[in-house]
Structure formats: structure tokens, C-alpha cells
Amino acid sequence: MSVDQATVRRVAHLARIAVREEELGHLQNELNAILDFVEQLADLDVSGVEPLTSVVPVELPMREDAVTDGNCPEKVLANAPDAEGGFFTVPKVVE
């Protein structure tokens, strides 16, 4: 799979990155190199490989799953643009 300059422009637009016309060719080559590498990975046989979340064995500490309100509603609502009665006030979005 390869990308053309129109696709590079679209990706840059979606990523909100300003790209000059003279940079498009270089970015096109970079994206094509990345896609070529991903295609190589697809050819690997990983049928006997266990999925990993980390390359080293890590055991996360467990805690009791308890629901709380945070015990600090004033701090939570301090940055709210609008609050009423201890709740966030938001504009109506459904008629």
C-alpha cells in the first residue's frame, strides 16, 4: 500500500499539522516507509506467541473496588463553566 500527496495532505489536515508543499514529498516517503514496515509485520508467523502487555513481568497492585463521590465536590466543580446545586450545568443537546 502506498499513499499519494493528496492523502498526505488529508492526514496532515486531520492531525492539525501545517505542512508546506515542499515537505509533501518527504512526508509521503516517510509514510510509505512506515506502511511498508507494517506490511512486513503482517507476514510474521505469531501463532505460538502469547499476547503481552509488557516486556517484563509486572503485577499491578490491587485495591478494593469502592465507589465514592471523591469527598471534594467544591474542588470538582471549581473549574466548571457553570454549576447549579452541586452539579455541572450543560446546554441542552436533545430536543
Coordinates of C-alpha atoms in Angstrom, one line a residue:
M1 CA 0.0 0.0 0.0
S2 CA 1.3 3.5 -0.8
V3 CA -0.1 6.9 -0.2
D4 CA -0.2 9.8 -2.6
Q5 CA 0.3 13.5 -1.9
A6 CA -3.4 14.1 -1.5
T7 CA -3.6 11.5 1.2
V8 CA -0.6 13.1 2.9
R9 CA -2.4 16.5 2.8
R10 CA -5.5 14.9 4.3
V11 CA -3.6 13.1 7.1
A12 CA -1.8 16.4 7.9
H13 CA -5.2 18.2 8.0
L14 CA -6.7 15.6 10.3
A15 CA -3.7 15.8 12.6
R16 CA -3.9 19.6 12.5
I17 CA -0.3 19.8 11.2
A18 CA 0.8 22.6 8.9
V19 CA 2.7 21.1 6.0
R20 CA 4.3 23.2 3.3
E21 CA 4.1 22.0 -0.3
E22 CA 7.9 21.3 -0.5
E23 CA 7.6 18.9 2.6
L24 CA 4.8 16.7 1.0
G25 CA 7.3 14.5 -1.0
H26 CA 9.4 13.8 2.1
L27 CA 6.4 13.0 4.2
Q28 CA 4.9 10.8 1.5
N29 CA 8.2 8.8 1.5
E30 CA 8.1 8.6 5.3
L31 CA 4.5 7.4 5.4
N32 CA 5.2 4.8 2.7
A33 CA 8.2 3.5 4.6
I34 CA 6.1 3.1 7.7
L35 CA 3.3 1.3 5.8
D36 CA 5.9 -1.0 4.2
F37 CA 7.2 -1.9 7.6
V38 CA 3.7 -2.7 8.9
E39 CA 3.2 -4.9 5.8
Q40 CA 6.3 -6.8 6.7
L41 CA 5.0 -7.4 10.2
A42 CA 1.8 -8.9 8.8
D43 CA 3.9 -11.6 7.2
L44 CA 5.3 -12.8 10.5
D45 CA 4.1 -16.1 12.0
V46 CA 3.0 -15.3 15.5
S47 CA 0.7 -18.3 16.1
G48 CA 2.8 -19.5 19.1
V49 CA 3.4 -16.2 20.7
E50 CA 1.4 -15.2 23.8
P51 CA 0.0 -11.6 23.8
L52 CA 1.9 -9.2 26.1
T53 CA 1.0 -6.0 27.9
S54 CA 4.6 -5.5 28.9
V55 CA 8.0 -7.0 28.0
V56 CA 8.8 -7.6 31.7
P57 CA 6.5 -9.5 34.1
V58 CA 4.7 -6.8 36.1
E59 CA 1.9 -7.4 38.6
L60 CA -0.2 -4.4 39.4
P61 CA -1.3 -3.8 42.9
M62 CA -4.9 -4.5 43.5
R63 CA -7.3 -2.4 45.7
E64 CA -10.8 -2.8 46.8
D65 CA -13.3 -1.5 44.2
A66 CA -15.3 1.0 46.1
V67 CA -17.5 3.7 44.6
T68 CA -17.1 7.1 46.2
D69 CA -18.0 10.7 45.3
G70 CA -14.4 11.9 45.8
N71 CA -15.4 13.7 49.0
C72 CA -14.5 17.1 47.4
P73 CA -17.4 18.4 45.3
E74 CA -16.2 22.0 45.7
K75 CA -12.8 21.1 44.1
V76 CA -14.5 19.1 41.3
L77 CA -16.9 22.0 40.5
A78 CA -14.3 24.7 40.8
N79 CA -13.3 24.6 37.1
A80 CA -16.8 24.0 35.8
P81 CA -18.0 26.8 33.5
D82 CA -21.4 26.6 35.2
A83 CA -22.7 24.6 38.1
E84 CA -26.0 24.5 40.0
G85 CA -27.0 22.6 43.1
G86 CA -23.7 20.7 43.2
F87 CA -24.0 19.5 39.6
F88 CA -22.4 20.5 36.3
T89 CA -24.8 22.6 34.2
V90 CA -24.6 21.8 30.5
P91 CA -26.5 23.1 27.5
K92 CA -29.4 21.0 26.3
V93 CA -28.5 18.9 23.3
V94 CA -31.6 16.8 22.7
E95 CA -35.0 18.3 22.0

